[in-house]
XYZ file of C-alpha atoms in Angstrom:
726
model
C 99.242 90.796 89.954
C 99.533 88.395 93.933
C 100.473 90.996 96.081
C 103.435 90.289 98.945
C 102.529 93.427 101.034
C 99.543 94.869 101.684
C 99.421 98.248 103.609
C 97.929 98.473 106.163
C 98.784 100.947 108.750
C 100.245 105.041 108.097
C 103.385 103.768 108.697
C 103.616 100.971 105.987
C 101.175 103.656 103.582
C 104.333 106.602 104.480
C 107.077 106.623 101.244
C 109.429 107.480 102.711
C 109.169 105.131 105.770
C 109.107 102.609 103.021
C 111.624 103.691 101.061
C 113.477 103.274 104.081
C 112.774 100.025 105.082
C 113.378 98.896 101.216
C 116.354 100.755 100.633
C 117.269 98.532 104.059
C 116.166 95.122 102.564
C 118.250 96.440 99.450
C 121.575 96.782 101.399
C 121.785 93.885 103.210
C 121.173 91.353 99.837
C 123.427 93.414 97.982
C 125.800 92.079 100.796
C 124.572 88.073 100.979
C 123.902 88.395 97.377
C 127.447 87.284 96.150
C 128.867 85.614 99.231
C 126.233 83.372 98.505
C 126.856 82.424 94.967
C 130.571 81.888 96.247
C 129.880 80.101 99.205
C 128.213 77.663 96.886
C 131.287 77.260 94.665
C 133.702 76.805 97.822
C 131.344 74.208 99.560
C 131.044 72.417 96.620
C 134.386 72.546 94.710
C 136.695 69.542 94.865
C 134.180 67.518 96.214
C 132.439 64.117 95.307
C 129.443 65.901 94.235
C 130.801 67.488 91.413
C 132.931 64.377 90.105
C 129.940 62.452 90.365
C 127.099 64.366 88.745
C 129.664 66.750 86.149
C 125.974 67.577 84.019
C 123.852 68.658 86.786
C 126.520 70.495 88.191
C 127.075 72.530 85.582
C 123.139 72.675 84.753
C 122.219 74.226 89.066
C 125.440 76.028 88.796
C 123.873 77.726 85.417
C 120.663 78.576 87.171
C 122.179 80.212 90.255
C 124.540 82.566 88.532
C 121.407 83.014 86.155
C 119.055 84.003 88.952
C 122.160 85.974 90.409
C 122.138 88.478 87.633
C 118.323 88.962 87.800
C 118.467 89.578 91.125
C 121.524 91.794 91.205
C 119.648 94.024 88.663
C 116.827 94.692 90.847
C 119.402 95.917 94.358
C 122.181 97.419 92.308
C 119.751 99.765 90.069
C 117.654 99.984 92.973
C 117.860 104.027 93.200
C 117.079 104.405 89.376
C 114.542 101.700 89.372
C 112.453 102.356 92.423
C 111.371 105.989 92.784
C 109.472 105.495 89.098
C 107.473 102.355 90.858
C 108.042 101.119 94.505
C 105.453 99.003 94.851
C 106.510 97.051 91.202
C 110.188 97.052 92.037
C 108.911 95.282 95.711
C 106.757 92.761 93.931
C 109.375 91.949 90.954
C 112.242 91.827 93.304
C 110.463 89.204 95.597
C 109.349 86.921 92.660
C 113.560 87.119 91.917
C 113.688 86.255 95.373
C 111.551 83.204 95.830
C 112.556 81.898 92.907
C 116.558 81.654 93.869
C 114.901 80.807 97.215
C 112.650 77.703 94.987
C 116.512 77.620 93.073
C 118.380 77.083 96.477
C 116.032 74.684 97.444
C 116.909 72.172 93.657
C 120.398 72.455 94.913
C 119.802 71.548 98.866
C 117.686 68.412 97.100
C 120.045 66.951 94.258
C 122.999 67.034 96.830
C 121.149 65.720 99.713
C 119.528 62.872 97.179
C 122.734 62.044 95.770
C 125.146 62.432 98.822
C 123.036 61.046 101.316
C 124.284 63.325 104.115
C 127.894 62.803 103.676
C 130.697 64.211 101.921
C 129.991 68.445 101.389
C 125.981 67.384 102.146
C 126.463 68.732 106.097
C 128.512 71.034 105.444
C 125.894 72.858 102.320
C 123.112 72.575 104.781
C 125.206 74.126 107.865
C 125.704 76.882 105.541
C 122.049 77.057 104.600
C 120.981 77.576 107.877
C 123.152 80.313 108.827
C 122.090 82.227 105.422
C 119.022 81.769 106.126
C 119.462 83.015 109.624
C 120.994 86.239 108.520
C 118.800 86.819 106.057
C 115.818 86.694 108.294
C 116.640 90.295 109.361
C 116.690 91.319 106.598
C 113.306 90.456 105.106
C 111.324 90.695 108.568
C 109.047 93.518 108.152
C 107.275 91.892 105.344
C 106.172 88.539 107.335
C 103.537 87.479 104.304
C 106.711 87.156 101.753
C 109.113 86.048 105.058
C 107.012 83.388 105.458
C 106.967 81.954 101.504
C 110.581 82.210 100.762
C 111.753 80.035 103.826
C 109.344 77.977 103.426
C 110.435 77.494 99.963
C 113.724 77.209 100.838
C 113.829 75.544 103.921
C 110.843 72.150 103.686
C 111.422 70.878 100.380
C 115.191 69.685 101.501
C 113.743 69.100 105.111
C 111.836 66.840 103.321
C 113.627 65.122 100.821
C 116.012 63.953 103.946
C 113.482 62.255 105.338
C 113.536 60.591 102.119
C 116.987 58.485 102.641
C 117.549 55.783 104.169
C 119.768 56.713 106.987
C 119.113 57.913 110.018
C 121.663 60.923 109.803
C 119.827 61.909 107.730
C 115.971 61.692 109.471
C 118.018 63.519 112.266
C 118.841 66.740 109.738
C 115.629 66.338 108.442
C 113.298 66.877 111.686
C 116.042 69.529 112.598
C 115.327 71.196 109.625
C 110.992 70.999 110.407
C 112.462 72.410 113.886
C 114.160 75.171 112.905
C 111.877 76.181 109.775
C 108.792 76.535 112.255
C 110.776 77.843 115.306
C 112.478 80.588 112.403
C 109.020 81.428 111.470
C 107.890 81.908 114.271
C 110.993 84.599 115.651
C 110.775 86.626 112.476
C 107.213 87.037 113.221
C 107.863 88.567 116.476
C 110.874 91.090 114.361
C 108.112 92.271 111.789
C 105.807 92.981 115.241
C 108.134 94.497 117.011
C 109.479 96.463 114.084
C 105.883 98.266 113.061
C 105.460 98.913 116.343
C 108.346 100.261 117.440
C 107.500 102.587 113.698
C 104.562 103.119 114.799
C 105.224 104.903 118.418
C 107.680 106.728 116.599
C 105.938 107.959 113.340
C 102.898 109.161 115.993
C 105.482 110.858 118.173
C 106.112 112.661 114.979
C 103.569 113.684 114.261
C 101.882 114.833 117.245
C 105.474 117.038 117.376
C 104.963 118.013 114.400
C 100.669 118.398 114.938
C 102.374 120.578 117.895
C 104.492 123.152 115.763
C 101.808 123.495 112.962
C 99.827 124.537 115.784
C 102.045 127.358 116.777
C 102.668 128.036 113.867
C 99.014 129.025 112.503
C 98.658 130.847 116.078
C 101.806 132.618 115.166
C 100.197 133.457 111.275
C 96.810 134.060 113.254
C 98.379 136.645 115.432
C 100.492 138.177 112.617
C 97.658 137.869 110.137
C 95.343 140.240 112.770
C 97.705 142.673 113.185
C 98.191 143.077 109.603
C 94.683 143.170 108.646
C 94.307 145.995 111.489
C 96.941 148.099 109.614
C 95.285 147.415 106.738
C 92.373 148.408 107.953
C 92.773 151.439 110.019
C 94.628 153.139 106.740
C 91.303 151.734 104.542
C 89.058 153.208 107.322
C 91.273 156.591 107.390
C 90.957 157.075 103.939
C 87.184 156.689 103.748
C 86.795 158.684 106.083
C 89.057 161.575 104.272
C 87.063 161.324 101.587
C 83.562 161.182 103.088
C 84.990 164.405 104.943
C 85.184 166.182 101.725
C 82.155 164.815 100.569
C 79.933 166.209 103.405
C 81.974 169.488 103.443
C 81.316 170.173 99.663
C 77.324 168.888 101.111
C 77.528 172.286 103.806
C 78.917 174.450 100.850
C 75.606 173.691 98.585
C 77.088 171.653 96.411
C 76.937 167.583 95.432
C 80.300 166.001 94.442
C 78.240 162.920 93.404
C 81.613 160.986 92.128
C 83.183 161.308 95.210
C 79.892 159.928 97.147
C 80.043 156.962 95.188
C 83.494 156.535 94.886
C 83.122 156.894 99.235
C 80.446 153.804 98.823
C 82.339 151.290 97.304
C 85.135 152.002 99.364
C 83.119 151.551 102.266
C 81.130 148.310 100.210
C 84.828 146.778 99.753
C 85.722 147.162 103.458
C 82.632 145.560 104.275
C 83.234 142.799 101.806
C 86.900 142.201 103.366
C 85.706 142.776 107.562
C 83.162 140.047 105.934
C 85.333 137.012 104.462
C 88.227 138.196 106.942
C 86.279 137.520 110.213
C 84.920 134.599 108.429
C 88.185 132.957 107.234
C 89.404 133.796 110.868
C 86.647 131.655 112.618
C 86.767 128.433 110.300
C 83.392 130.144 108.966
C 84.304 129.533 105.455
C 82.517 126.972 103.882
C 85.183 126.301 99.493
C 83.020 125.418 97.217
C 83.536 122.546 95.299
C 83.796 122.714 91.902
C 84.582 121.899 88.171
C 86.052 124.606 86.386
C 88.436 125.446 83.535
C 91.117 126.513 85.014
C 92.806 127.385 82.284
C 90.662 129.936 80.535
C 89.340 131.196 83.635
C 92.813 132.305 84.625
C 92.841 134.354 80.704
C 90.148 135.742 81.585
C 90.965 137.238 84.624
C 94.077 138.515 83.126
C 91.596 139.701 80.687
C 89.970 142.470 83.365
C 92.821 144.152 83.880
C 94.714 143.651 79.873
C 92.566 147.298 79.132
C 93.507 149.689 81.678
C 96.711 148.381 82.532
C 97.623 148.964 78.805
C 96.075 153.031 78.606
C 98.896 153.171 82.245
C 101.795 151.804 79.858
C 101.996 148.741 82.182
C 101.797 144.863 79.811
C 100.042 141.936 81.436
C 101.764 137.916 80.239
C 100.663 134.243 81.351
C 102.480 131.755 80.569
C 100.767 128.253 81.233
C 103.040 125.033 82.330
C 102.145 122.080 79.796
C 101.707 119.815 83.106
C 98.721 122.633 84.200
C 95.041 120.626 83.946
C 92.642 121.987 81.962
C 89.972 121.323 84.952
C 90.834 121.235 87.979
C 88.536 121.073 91.157
C 87.568 122.993 93.905
C 86.929 127.382 94.432
C 86.994 129.100 91.840
C 84.850 132.022 92.707
C 87.910 132.106 95.818
C 90.644 131.811 93.689
C 89.697 134.704 91.059
C 89.302 136.890 94.364
C 93.229 136.480 95.319
C 94.354 136.536 91.614
C 92.571 139.797 91.512
C 93.846 141.145 94.205
C 97.589 140.141 93.741
C 97.758 141.504 89.972
C 94.685 144.692 91.166
C 98.732 145.369 93.872
C 101.002 144.697 90.664
C 99.580 146.530 88.282
C 98.977 149.846 90.958
C 102.740 149.525 91.638
C 104.115 149.701 88.422
C 104.632 153.162 86.403
C 105.375 151.157 83.652
C 106.703 148.027 82.856
C 105.868 144.268 83.018
C 103.717 142.202 84.848
C 103.965 138.318 83.784
C 101.830 135.779 85.362
C 103.175 132.481 85.354
C 100.816 129.473 85.958
C 102.471 125.245 87.289
C 100.804 122.569 88.324
C 102.551 119.554 90.324
C 100.940 116.661 90.564
C 101.462 114.498 94.337
C 99.092 111.942 93.502
C 97.376 110.350 90.759
C 93.939 112.831 91.209
C 96.019 115.691 93.374
C 98.155 118.062 93.418
C 99.855 121.711 94.193
C 98.912 124.893 91.661
C 102.184 127.814 91.746
C 101.016 130.425 90.263
C 104.206 133.565 90.380
C 102.817 137.097 88.907
C 105.973 138.623 88.754
C 106.338 142.359 88.197
C 109.787 144.292 86.423
C 109.478 147.951 86.132
C 110.504 150.090 82.850
C 110.157 153.496 84.841
C 112.583 152.377 88.544
C 115.676 154.576 88.581
C 119.030 154.372 91.250
C 119.926 157.166 93.546
C 123.360 158.544 93.021
C 125.231 156.564 94.837
C 123.600 153.345 93.209
C 121.150 152.775 95.636
C 117.925 151.127 94.041
C 115.041 154.139 94.907
C 112.577 152.310 97.284
C 110.606 149.531 95.971
C 108.085 148.510 98.727
C 105.550 146.099 97.972
C 101.801 146.936 97.396
C 99.419 145.803 100.596
C 96.315 146.175 101.707
C 93.326 145.008 102.954
C 92.222 142.710 100.351
C 95.808 141.152 100.460
C 94.991 140.627 103.734
C 91.780 138.486 103.179
C 93.332 136.744 100.325
C 96.000 135.540 102.385
C 93.546 134.014 105.047
C 91.944 132.486 101.711
C 95.366 131.087 100.457
C 96.102 129.494 104.044
C 92.692 127.790 104.338
C 92.999 126.627 100.742
C 96.498 125.010 102.336
C 98.317 127.176 100.614
C 100.148 130.460 100.718
C 100.897 133.407 100.180
C 104.378 135.062 99.973
C 105.765 138.807 98.514
C 110.028 138.961 97.581
C 111.854 141.348 95.421
C 113.002 141.074 92.566
C 116.481 142.759 92.844
C 116.844 146.183 90.907
C 113.284 145.145 88.807
C 110.145 144.438 90.695
C 108.090 141.859 93.192
C 106.844 138.633 92.711
C 104.036 137.526 94.842
C 103.314 133.661 94.435
C 100.904 131.750 95.417
C 100.484 128.206 95.907
C 97.329 126.291 97.217
C 95.764 122.013 97.146
C 94.054 121.591 93.998
C 92.332 117.955 93.180
C 92.283 117.133 89.255
C 88.773 116.884 87.994
C 88.949 114.134 85.470
C 89.939 110.610 85.933
C 92.676 111.776 82.556
C 93.454 114.815 83.899
C 94.131 115.878 80.609
C 95.431 119.003 79.170
C 94.626 121.635 76.395
C 96.165 119.339 73.681
C 98.161 121.062 70.278
C 100.605 119.285 69.238
C 102.121 119.928 65.440
C 98.682 121.459 65.024
C 100.268 123.424 62.245
C 103.640 121.664 61.634
C 105.439 122.392 58.591
C 104.573 125.709 58.624
C 106.650 128.834 59.680
C 106.043 131.875 61.578
C 108.413 135.210 62.954
C 107.999 136.633 66.247
C 108.812 140.659 67.101
C 109.618 141.638 70.757
C 111.903 143.350 71.895
C 111.575 142.084 75.513
C 113.367 139.578 76.541
C 110.776 137.625 78.700
C 108.042 137.784 76.723
C 110.088 136.166 73.370
C 110.955 133.301 75.617
C 107.406 132.542 76.369
C 106.176 132.636 73.319
C 108.951 131.132 71.387
C 107.680 128.171 73.583
C 104.132 128.428 72.639
C 104.580 128.583 69.260
C 107.004 125.353 68.659
C 104.592 123.718 71.063
C 101.786 125.067 67.728
C 104.145 123.244 65.522
C 106.459 126.052 63.570
C 109.621 126.629 63.073
C 109.766 129.941 64.404
C 111.982 133.122 63.905
C 112.396 136.149 65.882
C 113.583 139.250 65.551
C 113.596 142.743 68.182
C 113.134 145.431 65.254
C 110.612 146.061 62.845
C 113.705 147.061 60.178
C 115.928 144.464 60.368
C 112.266 141.562 60.442
C 111.131 143.484 57.593
C 114.817 142.484 55.970
C 114.632 139.010 56.801
C 111.204 138.421 55.907
C 112.871 139.542 52.691
C 115.780 137.153 52.845
C 113.294 134.316 53.188
C 111.942 135.032 49.690
C 114.500 134.751 48.185
C 115.847 131.658 49.867
C 112.828 130.493 47.865
C 111.331 129.372 52.090
C 109.161 132.969 52.840
C 107.993 133.097 56.046
C 103.966 132.683 55.844
C 103.270 134.510 58.879
C 104.562 137.382 61.653
C 103.132 137.956 65.131
C 103.818 141.176 67.260
C 102.404 143.698 69.744
C 100.544 146.895 69.544
C 100.904 149.368 71.654
C 99.938 152.838 71.737
C 102.050 155.489 70.608
C 104.263 152.715 68.929
C 104.418 154.234 64.861
C 106.967 151.327 64.077
C 104.616 148.711 64.195
C 101.908 151.038 62.126
C 105.058 151.835 59.619
C 105.771 148.342 59.446
C 102.402 146.839 58.110
C 101.515 149.349 56.207
C 105.602 148.584 54.330
C 104.594 144.810 54.748
C 101.043 146.032 52.564
C 102.749 147.785 50.238
C 104.938 145.485 49.426
C 105.235 143.329 45.851
C 105.944 139.872 48.212
C 105.620 140.886 51.533
C 102.501 141.895 50.858
C 100.732 138.009 51.271
C 102.298 137.548 54.313
C 99.450 137.331 57.552
C 100.126 139.808 60.040
C 98.782 139.025 63.620
C 99.218 141.992 66.098
C 98.156 141.495 69.032
C 95.748 143.999 71.058
C 93.589 144.362 73.751
C 89.564 145.470 72.685
C 90.635 149.185 72.970
C 93.620 148.401 71.375
C 91.602 147.023 68.258
C 89.799 150.504 68.211
C 92.574 152.423 67.498
C 94.663 150.000 65.284
C 92.764 152.137 62.030
C 93.445 155.378 63.297
C 97.084 154.912 63.813
C 97.577 153.745 60.173
C 97.043 149.966 60.008
C 95.803 148.816 57.197
C 93.225 146.653 56.953
C 92.089 143.924 54.356
C 92.610 139.836 54.852
C 95.949 139.080 55.711
C 95.623 141.416 59.028
C 94.427 139.493 62.081
C 93.937 140.074 66.123
C 94.627 138.321 68.747
C 93.386 138.971 71.578
C 95.284 139.611 74.239
C 96.610 137.642 76.264
C 97.919 135.864 73.672
C 98.044 132.494 75.138
C 98.424 129.315 73.592
C 94.509 129.206 72.787
C 94.205 132.717 71.426
C 96.956 131.857 69.389
C 95.640 128.313 68.020
C 92.364 130.102 67.349
C 94.000 132.845 65.531
C 96.072 130.845 63.424
C 93.839 128.557 61.847
C 91.620 131.702 60.712
C 94.383 132.801 59.040
C 95.395 129.096 57.605
C 91.734 128.917 56.503
C 91.782 131.267 54.306
C 95.036 129.399 52.200
C 93.514 127.114 50.148
C 96.133 125.480 48.189
C 97.488 124.593 51.527
C 98.988 120.784 51.345
C 98.296 118.688 53.755
C 99.751 115.051 53.561
C 96.935 113.021 53.964
C 98.766 110.827 56.694
C 98.552 114.101 58.970
C 94.342 114.205 58.500
C 92.734 112.888 61.838
C 90.620 109.975 60.832
C 87.796 112.446 62.239
C 88.360 114.807 60.311
C 87.039 112.672 57.362
C 84.046 110.961 59.081
C 81.253 112.264 57.616
C 78.767 111.484 60.432
C 77.126 114.042 62.898
C 78.242 115.790 65.946
C 75.614 115.576 68.402
C 75.047 118.741 70.087
C 72.722 119.904 73.249
C 71.871 123.610 73.212
C 69.849 124.094 76.870
C 67.879 126.785 76.906
C 64.500 128.538 77.828
C 64.463 131.047 74.924
C 62.241 130.668 71.760
C 64.456 132.364 69.383
C 68.101 130.469 71.146
C 67.382 127.403 68.248
C 67.196 129.089 65.356
C 70.491 132.101 66.378
C 72.457 129.149 67.545
C 71.636 127.134 64.045
C 72.615 129.904 62.573
C 75.977 130.942 62.999
C 77.068 127.123 63.188
C 75.758 127.322 59.426
C 78.223 124.724 57.398
C 79.005 122.409 60.219
C 77.435 118.647 60.671
C 76.147 118.799 63.239
C 72.785 117.477 65.231
C 71.296 119.764 68.180
C 68.845 119.145 70.408
C 67.101 121.489 72.657
C 66.483 120.825 76.038
C 64.668 123.494 78.119
C 63.523 121.188 81.004
C 66.087 120.104 83.081
C 64.778 117.242 84.718
C 65.722 115.811 81.077
C 69.255 116.014 80.533
C 69.756 113.172 82.364
C 67.312 111.265 79.776
C 69.140 113.308 76.938
C 72.540 112.573 77.849
C 71.639 109.090 78.928
C 70.776 108.311 75.529
C 72.212 110.980 73.046
C 75.946 110.877 74.638
C 76.536 114.916 73.336
C 80.236 116.026 72.253
C 79.321 119.340 73.264
C 76.279 121.368 75.958
C 75.734 125.374 75.182
C 73.909 126.243 78.476
C 72.403 129.966 78.486
C 73.757 131.728 80.804
C 70.875 134.385 80.975
C 69.274 133.081 83.779
C 71.832 132.724 86.608
C 70.756 130.394 89.051
C 69.546 127.944 86.712
C 72.843 128.431 84.602
C 74.439 127.323 87.477
C 72.184 124.755 88.105
C 72.497 123.087 84.517
C 76.520 122.909 84.526
C 76.790 121.409 87.805
C 73.995 118.715 86.926
C 76.085 117.815 83.572
C 79.513 117.729 85.620
C 77.387 115.001 88.178
C 75.842 113.346 85.421
C 79.412 112.881 83.939
C 81.094 111.939 87.311
C 78.011 108.695 88.177
C 79.220 107.330 84.832
C 82.374 107.183 85.336
C 83.844 109.652 82.603
C 87.138 109.736 81.275
C 87.074 113.129 79.702
C 84.116 115.506 80.086
C 82.589 117.609 77.147
C 82.684 121.011 76.895
C 79.665 123.136 78.512
C 80.018 126.653 76.017
C 78.538 129.466 77.770
C 75.896 131.638 75.809
C 74.268 134.963 76.551
C 71.850 137.493 74.020
C 73.851 140.060 74.887
C 76.581 141.459 76.756
C 75.727 140.969 80.217
C 77.350 139.975 83.884
C 77.369 136.904 83.122
C 80.682 136.544 81.473
C 82.593 137.985 84.328
C 81.182 134.588 86.777
C 80.582 132.125 83.703
C 84.289 130.213 84.155
C 83.825 130.781 87.657
C 80.693 128.644 87.551
C 82.230 125.882 85.565
C 81.877 126.940 81.673
C 84.665 125.973 79.644
C 84.088 128.439 77.292
C 81.831 131.602 77.283
C 80.443 133.531 73.843
C 78.676 136.480 73.610
C 75.843 136.463 71.010
C 76.276 140.274 70.064
C 79.901 140.129 69.832
C 80.714 140.263 66.513
C 84.622 139.513 67.158
C 84.546 136.141 69.023
C 82.566 133.836 66.587
C 80.578 130.798 67.879
C 81.559 128.803 65.540
C 85.206 129.145 65.756
C 84.850 128.443 69.060
C 83.144 124.830 68.798
C 85.399 123.913 66.484
C 88.317 124.489 68.213
C 86.348 122.386 71.346
C 85.712 119.579 68.470
C 88.842 119.408 67.082
C 90.687 119.929 70.526
C 88.724 116.694 72.495
C 89.193 114.838 68.860
C 92.880 114.725 69.720
C 92.304 114.377 73.140
C 90.698 111.238 72.799
C 93.255 109.663 70.768
């Protein structure tokens, strides 16, 4: 599309300045738009041109009225149209204005040729000179457009006057040409002066802002140093006390090995924190720029704390916003360090209660934005004083927290702590991140289970709101209840009404006899026994289900905590695989689901038995598996096969890191719109899983773990990629 204005300086690329300039242009244009049409009518009413050329007058008037309405649409709806696409609004309005200038030239040429510069023709020429002089100031910032506008509006009329065999007409035409050149020169000077003034003001504002930011950074650095030294003193004092106890026991002839190991671990933590803080303070810490799956990394980090926190009576739940992309680009390991610090502080603060981790991503540009993570705690054990004042509720902070604040500042972000009245604390983290893919697509689950129903049983209103939104996003018709007895009655009523609720989803907590009793009653009921029960539980809680009295049958399904959207979808897919008689309309089945072609997959591993194990676990899927044992051949395989998925052996960590980075580099070089899923696999439970997500994999499967099947993970990702491509 032809560009009438190409920004070339920082001022011209500043959105706020350009909005001010465009709104100024729109304001003056609105004032002159109506007046221009009225002035045209006044100049012609009662004149000779109207009497002698009635049909031509009607044509010219209708044309001018139409163009006035079109320009008015852009001007009077400026506040609604401009924010959506400023450049498009500007170009559209310029085109409409040039059409208006062209039509005004047609009017002026017609009147000049018909009246030969007599009667009302000189009056219209005089108004034209005045009108174009006033509009020059409104359009002056856009010199390129203004030159076209003045040329189209003035030069044709001047040329037409030279064709009238009349001395006065020659004089008018020459004067109009002189006026055009003088006005063009004047407008160029006005435009240059306008942008020079803005450049000077912009530079001054930036300098002032830079000085203020420097002062603020200095004050923040001093404050952070003060906090760090305070926390360091406390940690060293604690280590000193523990070491003193260990040495005292050693003098008495006994060795307190647990206490010595605890001292060693505490000292290592202090050493790492001091090293990180020193690197941050001296600007020596370099942040990595890796592609990572933000959604799955967040869920994995939270899963590390679920077991221990729930054993102490603290529940953790996540809520990932639909605006959160699947993959971001940045330092995933430092992000994980900050999140682990904030989550552990929240867990230590609560005696019992709920921790909600809400994540949102706001796009500032097409490929960048700001990540917001709110970690709020709600303490159910929080008590009030006798006179109604809240009990002292001070947020937990330590040496790791000071390091996390420094890291957040290095990420162009911040960490803030605030108190939630009468309930708990809110740790708010924000940082700048780039969106990894060109499309920046999201996890897409819309209407996966459209037409099915589920009942959510949960007493905490916050968790109910989160889970209801996620279940609705999956396409379910959702019913909610806070008590098990009422839930069972509602399930019975649904059968009586002929619209049975197919599934029920609830949470397991240790010592919750009502959940176990609810499970038994449903299993023994003549009708409700066929209702699928999904129970959210941690790994440790899953081992306790049978001991707590739960009936283990094909209708009991376990959802891993934290039970996010991906975990829920995976569990419900397992549920509905049991329904052999589900009727799915053929129009709801993706074409790819009926396709008989083989899926191309790549397995990158040096182990001899890796291929046989993977083929065994993926038995039944239609796929073609290519084995790569030499890293140098990965690029060749990808260009030849164009695989839909890659599986990488994580047991050799250094090679694993190079492979993941290499795959993403290949995709970036090829300009891939959607990145393929990379699944990390391990032959046994190892430390690889704790860092795999930070190093760039989209999912991780421990092949020795029977609870997470490789086939189910592969099917979920393939289905997700099919929907994303649509």
